[in-house]
PDB file of C-alpha atoms in Angstrom:
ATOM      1  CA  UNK A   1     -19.183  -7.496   8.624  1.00 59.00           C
ATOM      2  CA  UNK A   2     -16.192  -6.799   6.779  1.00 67.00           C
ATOM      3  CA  UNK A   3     -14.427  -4.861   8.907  1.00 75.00           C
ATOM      4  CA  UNK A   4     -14.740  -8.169  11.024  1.00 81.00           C
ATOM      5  CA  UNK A   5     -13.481 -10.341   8.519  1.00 80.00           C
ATOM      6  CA  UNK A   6     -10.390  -8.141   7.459  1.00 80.00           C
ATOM      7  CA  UNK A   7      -9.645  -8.446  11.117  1.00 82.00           C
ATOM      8  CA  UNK A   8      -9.655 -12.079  11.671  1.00 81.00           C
ATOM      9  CA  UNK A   9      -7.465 -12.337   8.636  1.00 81.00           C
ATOM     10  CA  UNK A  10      -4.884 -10.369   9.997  1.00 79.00           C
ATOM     11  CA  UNK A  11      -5.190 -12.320  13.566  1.00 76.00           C
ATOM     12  CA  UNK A  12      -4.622 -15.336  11.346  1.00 77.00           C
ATOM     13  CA  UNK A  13      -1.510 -13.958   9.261  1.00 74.00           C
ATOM     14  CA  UNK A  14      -0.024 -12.648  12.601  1.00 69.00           C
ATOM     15  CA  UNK A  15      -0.303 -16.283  13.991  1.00 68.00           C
ATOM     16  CA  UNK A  16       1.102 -17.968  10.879  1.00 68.00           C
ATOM     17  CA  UNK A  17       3.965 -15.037  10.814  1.00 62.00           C
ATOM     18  CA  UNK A  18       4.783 -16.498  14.361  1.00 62.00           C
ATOM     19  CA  UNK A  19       5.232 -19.542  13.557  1.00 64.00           C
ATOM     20  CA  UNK A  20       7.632 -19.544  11.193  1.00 65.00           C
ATOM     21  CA  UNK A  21      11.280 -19.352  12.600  1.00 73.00           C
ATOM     22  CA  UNK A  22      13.580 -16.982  11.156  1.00 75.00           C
ATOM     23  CA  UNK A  23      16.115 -19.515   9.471  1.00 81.00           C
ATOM     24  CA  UNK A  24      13.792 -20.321   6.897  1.00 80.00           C
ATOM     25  CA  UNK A  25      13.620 -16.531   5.767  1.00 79.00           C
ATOM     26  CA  UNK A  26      17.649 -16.556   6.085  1.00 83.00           C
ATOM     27  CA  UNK A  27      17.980 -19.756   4.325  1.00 88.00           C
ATOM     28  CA  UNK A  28      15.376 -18.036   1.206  1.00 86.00           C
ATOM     29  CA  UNK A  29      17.705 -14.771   1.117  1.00 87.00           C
ATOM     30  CA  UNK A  30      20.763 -17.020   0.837  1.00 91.00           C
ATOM     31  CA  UNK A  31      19.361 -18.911  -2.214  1.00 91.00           C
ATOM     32  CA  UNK A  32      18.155 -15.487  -3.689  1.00 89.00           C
ATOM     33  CA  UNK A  33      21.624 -14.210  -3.656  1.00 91.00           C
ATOM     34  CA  UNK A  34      22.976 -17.256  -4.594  1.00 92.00           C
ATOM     35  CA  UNK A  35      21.213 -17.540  -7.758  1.00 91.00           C
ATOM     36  CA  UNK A  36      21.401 -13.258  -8.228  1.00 89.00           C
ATOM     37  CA  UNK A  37      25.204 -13.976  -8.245  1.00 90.00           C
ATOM     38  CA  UNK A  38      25.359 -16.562 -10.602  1.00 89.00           C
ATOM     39  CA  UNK A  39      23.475 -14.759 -12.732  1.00 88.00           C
ATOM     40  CA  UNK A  40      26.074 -11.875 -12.785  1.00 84.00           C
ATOM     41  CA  UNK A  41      28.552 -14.280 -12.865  1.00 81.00           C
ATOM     42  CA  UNK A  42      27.514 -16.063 -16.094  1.00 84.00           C
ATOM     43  CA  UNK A  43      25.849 -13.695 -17.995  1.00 81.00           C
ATOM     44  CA  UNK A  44      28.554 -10.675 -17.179  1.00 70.00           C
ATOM     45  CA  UNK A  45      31.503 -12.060 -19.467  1.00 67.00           C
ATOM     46  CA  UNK A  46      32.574  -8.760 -21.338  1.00 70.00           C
ATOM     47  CA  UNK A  47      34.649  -5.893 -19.356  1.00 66.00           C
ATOM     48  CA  UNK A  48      31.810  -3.158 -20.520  1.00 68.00           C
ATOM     49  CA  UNK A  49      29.173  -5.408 -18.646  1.00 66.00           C
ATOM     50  CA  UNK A  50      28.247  -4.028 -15.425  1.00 66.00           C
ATOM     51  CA  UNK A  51      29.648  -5.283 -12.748  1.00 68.00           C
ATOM     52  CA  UNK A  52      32.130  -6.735 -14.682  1.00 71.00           C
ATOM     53  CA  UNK A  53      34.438  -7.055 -11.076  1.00 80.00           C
ATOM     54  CA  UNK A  54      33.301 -10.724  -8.666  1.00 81.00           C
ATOM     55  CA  UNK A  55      33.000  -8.031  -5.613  1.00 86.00           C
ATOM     56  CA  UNK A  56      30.608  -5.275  -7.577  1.00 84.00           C
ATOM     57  CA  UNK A  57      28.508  -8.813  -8.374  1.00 84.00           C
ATOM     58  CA  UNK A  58      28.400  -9.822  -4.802  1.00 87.00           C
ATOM     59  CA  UNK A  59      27.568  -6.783  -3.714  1.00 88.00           C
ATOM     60  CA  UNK A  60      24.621  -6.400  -5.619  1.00 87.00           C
ATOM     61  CA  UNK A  61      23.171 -10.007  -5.597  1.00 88.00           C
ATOM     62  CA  UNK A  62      23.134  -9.126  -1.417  1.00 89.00           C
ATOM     63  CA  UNK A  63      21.837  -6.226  -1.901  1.00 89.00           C
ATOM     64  CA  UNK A  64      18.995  -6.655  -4.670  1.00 87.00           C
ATOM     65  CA  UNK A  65      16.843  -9.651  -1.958  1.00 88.00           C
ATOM     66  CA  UNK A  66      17.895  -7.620   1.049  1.00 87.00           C
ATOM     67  CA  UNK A  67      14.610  -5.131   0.891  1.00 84.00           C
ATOM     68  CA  UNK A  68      12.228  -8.231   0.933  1.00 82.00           C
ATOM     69  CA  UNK A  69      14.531  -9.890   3.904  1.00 82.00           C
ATOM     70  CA  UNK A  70      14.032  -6.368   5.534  1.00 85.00           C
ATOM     71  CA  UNK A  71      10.168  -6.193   5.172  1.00 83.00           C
ATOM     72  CA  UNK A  72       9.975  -9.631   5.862  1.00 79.00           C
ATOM     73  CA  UNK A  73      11.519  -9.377   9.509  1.00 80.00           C
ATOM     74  CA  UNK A  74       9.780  -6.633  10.138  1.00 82.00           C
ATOM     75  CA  UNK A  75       6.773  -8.139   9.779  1.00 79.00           C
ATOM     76  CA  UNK A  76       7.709 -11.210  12.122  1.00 77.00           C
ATOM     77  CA  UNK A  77       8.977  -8.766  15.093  1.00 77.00           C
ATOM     78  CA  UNK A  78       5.420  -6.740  14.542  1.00 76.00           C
ATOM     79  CA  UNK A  79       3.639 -10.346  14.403  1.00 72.00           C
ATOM     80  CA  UNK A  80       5.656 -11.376  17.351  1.00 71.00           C
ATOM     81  CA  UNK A  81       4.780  -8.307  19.338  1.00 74.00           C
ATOM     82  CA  UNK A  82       1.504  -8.264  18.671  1.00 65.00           C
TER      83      UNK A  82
END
């Protein structure tokens, strides 16, 4: 019985996962870096903070969201496959 449920829960998350369109994941990792970066950019005022430099600060705020964005589209191509 279980087994059963587990699977029509993941039947159900697949179909949800489908439709979603990928902008709205896009538009959520913008925002994330967004915010990452003005973070950085507020609360790094010293030259010993690091990164100190706008492009080390960048570089990190896309970087820190981009796993999630990763798993995240992964997900959607498996969902969409499936």
């Amino acid at each position: 019985q279980f087994g059963r449920a587990e699977q029509i829960g993941k039947q159900l998350a697949a179909a949800q996962q489908r439709s979603r369109p990928l902008w709205q994941y896009l538009l959520m990792y913008a925002g994330c870096v967004l915010v990452i970066f003005l973070f950085f950019a507020t609360a790094n005022d010293k030259p010993t903070d690091f990164p100190y430099d706008w492009k080390d600060q960048l570089l990190l705020a896309l970087v820190l969201p981009a796993g999630v964005l990763i798993a995240t589209v992964k997900a959607l191509v498996q969902a969409v496959r499936s």
